[in-house]
Amino acid sequence: MTYRVYIRILKWLALALFSYVATALLVTVPWAKALQATVVPHIEFNQSFLFIVVAIFGTTISPYLFFWQTSNVVEDARADRRNSPELGGAPRISRAYMRRLRVDTIVGMFFSNLMAWFVILVGAVVLNAAGVTNIVTAADAAKALRPLVHSFPDSGYIAQVIFAVGVIGIGLMSVPVLAGSSAYAVTETFKLREGLFRKLRQARTFYLVIIGGTIAGLIFNFVGLDPIKALVLTAVFNGIVAVPLIFLIARISGRTEILGRNRSGRLATIVLWIAFAVMAAASIALLISLL
């Protein structure tokens, strides 16, 4: 399967996330309270609160997304033949192309955070309100969609279909992003061949890292480890590690000698430094609370 075909499949699979939006419209949601808490969040200065806050930051601005996003742009450039005939060298970058990248990034981040907001909302209204506060498996988390599947006549079969589409869809999106970003990081560090546009024989190390990461994730299901706790711990680690990476990106993105006319503008730079300051403060507070 070519890179372009796989990316098209991923775009359609992303629609599985809208099941949380549909569920929110079926259950009784205190919308005024939810919107107020979104704009004016309740803040507590204790270890549990800081732990989850850093975890949320780690899933929103994750280090692996830095590698995936940039590498994905390169993959698109190669697929569109924007590079040299040998698929090397710098791609042709016009102002229109940069505007398209900005729009694509802004729209993508908006909808990803909107879907995350609905996941949190539905989890709070359906699960937390019912006293379910300990999520151990994906099946436990999927129970948040129960009001949606119960709205259909044959709820049992529909529940299986929605759960399967959600797990398979999000799983197929997560594998290339998580394992793929690791593969990009490893191969680019050691200056090895990389890229989803290449065949296995052309980039063996790149694909071996993806295969190894996928197998490692599968093993979690058979060794007795709690996958949900592992995800939260990983998210906290990502939230802490992202801080120095954001600092480097902020320093590099504003330098004309590196990016030329494509360096970050004033607004983007301000927002970037704000993100750095907020995530750094949360991470430092968490680390202090753990001492």
XYZ file of C-alpha atoms in Angstrom:
291
model
C 0.000 0.000 0.000
C 1.406 3.388 -0.953
C 1.787 6.254 1.511
C -0.873 8.369 -0.210
C -3.469 5.592 -0.101
C -2.781 4.892 3.584
C -3.098 8.565 4.508
C -6.500 8.737 2.795
C -7.662 5.749 4.834
C -6.503 7.409 8.050
C -8.476 10.550 7.247
C -11.707 8.555 6.932
C -10.970 6.512 10.060
C -10.706 9.752 12.036
C -14.490 10.065 11.678
C -14.796 7.358 14.369
C -14.075 10.077 16.944
C -17.335 11.843 16.096
C -19.153 9.067 17.982
C -18.310 11.008 21.161
C -19.947 14.117 19.736
C -23.082 12.105 18.916
C -23.122 10.653 22.445
C -22.853 14.120 24.000
C -25.954 15.162 22.068
C -27.924 12.156 23.373
C -27.167 12.425 27.092
C -28.056 15.177 29.517
C -25.046 17.482 29.632
C -24.883 20.533 31.911
C -23.653 22.642 29.006
C -23.457 25.918 30.906
C -21.346 24.338 33.640
C -19.163 22.500 31.114
C -18.476 25.627 29.065
C -17.788 27.676 32.180
C -15.323 25.062 33.453
C -13.635 25.065 30.040
C -13.032 28.799 30.105
C -12.446 29.098 33.867
C -11.034 25.735 34.971
C -10.997 24.572 38.569
C -7.368 24.462 39.720
C -5.969 22.527 42.656
C -2.368 22.546 43.831
C -1.926 18.900 44.717
C -0.027 15.990 43.222
C -3.018 14.203 41.658
C -4.254 17.337 39.902
C -0.803 18.280 38.570
C -0.232 14.694 37.442
C -3.318 14.729 35.205
C -2.698 18.282 33.975
C 0.807 17.391 32.802
C -0.598 14.204 31.248
C -3.163 16.225 29.280
C -0.417 18.571 28.102
C 1.617 15.511 27.139
C -1.179 14.160 24.951
C -1.899 17.562 23.379
C 1.627 18.793 22.645
C 3.527 15.510 22.484
C 7.189 15.168 21.499
C 6.347 12.417 19.012
C 4.020 14.824 17.187
C 6.983 17.125 16.531
C 8.688 14.312 14.622
C 5.521 13.008 12.958
C 4.212 16.398 11.838
C 7.469 17.533 10.254
C 8.219 14.130 8.715
C 4.666 13.922 7.392
C 5.137 17.242 5.611
C 8.290 15.841 4.000
C 6.386 12.684 2.989
C 3.705 14.852 1.368
C 6.369 16.855 -0.457
C 7.868 13.650 -1.818
C 4.465 12.239 -2.768
C 3.657 15.482 -4.621
C 7.123 15.431 -6.243
C 8.001 18.805 -4.740
C 11.566 17.590 -4.173
C 14.279 16.969 -6.733
C 13.859 13.988 -9.068
C 16.012 11.893 -6.727
C 13.611 12.685 -3.853
C 16.356 14.494 -2.034
C 17.308 18.089 -1.500
C 15.087 20.926 -0.393
C 11.457 20.974 -1.576
C 10.010 23.878 -3.532
C 8.247 26.085 -0.974
C 5.980 28.926 -2.057
C 3.973 31.321 0.083
C 0.766 29.572 -1.028
C 2.212 26.244 0.094
C 3.120 27.669 3.513
C -0.377 29.112 3.904
C -1.843 25.679 3.134
C 0.408 24.098 5.762
C -0.684 26.668 8.349
C -4.378 26.141 7.570
C -3.929 22.354 7.645
C -2.166 22.505 11.028
C -4.651 24.949 12.575
C -7.707 22.988 11.398
C -6.157 19.672 12.437
C -5.221 20.886 15.919
C -8.628 22.520 16.387
C -10.557 19.334 15.630
C -8.164 17.102 17.574
C -8.617 19.252 20.682
C -12.360 19.522 20.070
C -12.641 15.716 19.934
C -10.513 15.439 23.091
C -12.859 17.903 24.796
C -15.876 15.745 23.870
C -14.096 12.591 25.076
C -13.490 14.251 28.460
C -17.064 15.595 28.555
C -18.691 12.268 27.725
C -16.407 10.428 30.139
C -17.405 12.806 32.931
C -21.149 12.738 32.229
C -21.530 9.022 31.479
C -18.802 7.337 33.533
C -17.804 9.655 36.371
C -21.401 10.606 37.141
C -22.175 6.884 37.483
C -19.297 6.380 39.910
C -16.965 4.758 37.356
C -13.588 6.316 38.136
C -11.197 3.400 37.571
C -10.646 2.682 33.871
C -8.555 -0.456 33.360
C -9.227 -1.552 29.785
C -10.323 -0.075 26.468
C -13.654 -1.826 26.990
C -14.176 0.164 30.202
C -13.517 3.401 28.343
C -15.827 2.347 25.517
C -18.719 2.157 27.976
C -18.874 5.938 27.687
C -20.488 5.340 24.274
C -23.259 3.176 25.770
C -25.962 5.889 25.472
C -25.199 6.162 21.759
C -25.438 2.455 20.996
C -28.556 2.064 23.151
C -30.325 4.595 20.951
C -30.377 2.050 18.115
C -32.980 -0.780 17.923
C -30.426 -3.609 17.866
C -28.145 -2.025 20.431
C -26.035 -5.122 21.053
C -24.901 -5.504 17.454
C -24.514 -1.749 16.944
C -22.407 -1.561 20.112
C -20.031 -4.163 18.715
C -19.776 -2.360 15.368
C -19.124 1.069 16.910
C -16.612 -0.343 19.376
C -14.822 -2.264 16.603
C -14.720 0.732 14.248
C -13.469 2.960 17.044
C -10.735 0.607 18.242
C -9.590 -0.373 14.750
C -9.835 3.166 13.398
C -7.991 4.863 16.246
C -5.556 1.952 16.434
C -4.622 2.201 12.763
C -4.135 5.944 13.193
C -2.048 5.552 16.334
C 0.347 2.892 15.031
C 1.956 5.031 12.285
C 1.990 8.147 14.475
C 3.488 6.581 17.604
C 5.732 3.911 16.117
C 6.397 5.972 12.984
C 7.552 9.031 14.910
C 9.973 6.843 16.873
C 11.268 5.404 13.617
C 11.803 8.890 12.176
C 13.627 10.004 15.346
C 15.925 6.968 15.413
C 16.816 6.910 11.713
C 17.286 10.680 11.432
C 19.541 10.655 14.516
C 21.833 8.065 12.933
C 21.373 9.478 9.402
C 19.803 6.309 8.024
C 17.238 5.957 5.258
C 13.719 6.653 6.375
C 10.264 7.342 4.993
C 6.946 5.601 4.442
C 7.376 6.174 0.711
C 10.264 3.676 0.724
C 9.970 -0.111 0.551
C 11.122 -2.361 3.399
C 14.346 -3.291 1.635
C 15.173 0.405 1.149
C 14.767 1.436 4.817
C 15.090 -1.700 6.960
C 15.960 0.059 10.233
C 13.057 2.495 9.809
C 10.510 -0.288 9.405
C 12.138 -2.511 12.068
C 11.583 0.269 14.625
C 7.909 0.480 13.586
C 7.538 -3.302 13.821
C 9.326 -3.402 17.187
C 7.192 -0.607 18.607
C 3.983 -2.298 17.439
C 4.985 -5.666 18.928
C 5.964 -3.980 22.213
C 2.507 -2.411 22.374
C 0.841 -5.778 21.744
C 2.865 -7.426 24.516
C 1.261 -5.043 27.039
C -1.971 -6.994 26.606
C -0.390 -10.287 27.685
C 2.028 -9.493 30.523
C -0.478 -8.207 33.064
C 0.427 -4.513 32.853
C -2.361 -1.948 33.124
C -2.446 -0.319 29.643
C -4.444 2.701 30.839
C -1.991 3.510 33.633
C 0.857 2.992 31.176
C -0.758 5.499 28.816
C -1.140 8.073 31.601
C 2.457 7.622 32.772
C 3.660 7.938 29.187
C 1.612 11.100 28.757
C 3.174 12.615 31.887
C 6.639 11.746 30.602
C 5.767 13.325 27.233
C 4.521 16.468 28.960
C 7.837 16.881 30.785
C 10.058 15.997 27.823
C 8.142 18.380 25.531
C 9.294 21.420 27.538
C 12.957 21.505 26.390
C 11.888 20.533 22.867
C 9.469 23.487 22.695
C 12.296 25.732 23.878
C 14.515 24.512 21.017
C 11.699 24.907 18.482
C 11.004 28.441 19.713
C 14.673 29.341 19.347
C 15.023 27.799 15.886
C 11.694 28.910 14.397
C 12.478 32.588 14.865
C 15.951 32.572 13.309
C 16.144 34.032 9.812
C 19.549 32.455 9.123
C 17.946 29.010 9.481
C 14.436 29.405 8.042
C 14.798 32.528 5.935
C 11.508 34.168 5.028
C 9.595 31.190 6.475
C 10.545 31.925 10.067
C 7.750 32.216 12.621
C 5.827 35.463 12.874
C 5.355 37.504 16.023
C 1.989 35.984 16.997
C 3.196 32.400 16.522
C 6.322 33.154 18.548
C 4.319 34.676 21.420
C 1.917 31.711 21.542
C 4.861 29.295 21.419
C 6.603 30.950 24.383
C 3.316 30.999 26.323
C 2.942 27.248 25.736
C 6.517 26.754 26.900
C 5.978 28.801 30.062
C 2.711 27.072 31.013
C 4.021 23.545 30.394
C 7.311 24.302 32.151
C 5.476 25.658 35.207
C 3.187 22.613 35.372
C 6.081 20.167 34.945
C 8.258 21.883 37.576
C 5.335 21.990 40.026
C 4.700 18.278 39.495
C 8.359 17.363 39.975
C 8.498 19.416 43.184
C 5.361 17.680 44.490
C 6.969 14.280 43.888
C 10.030 15.129 46.015
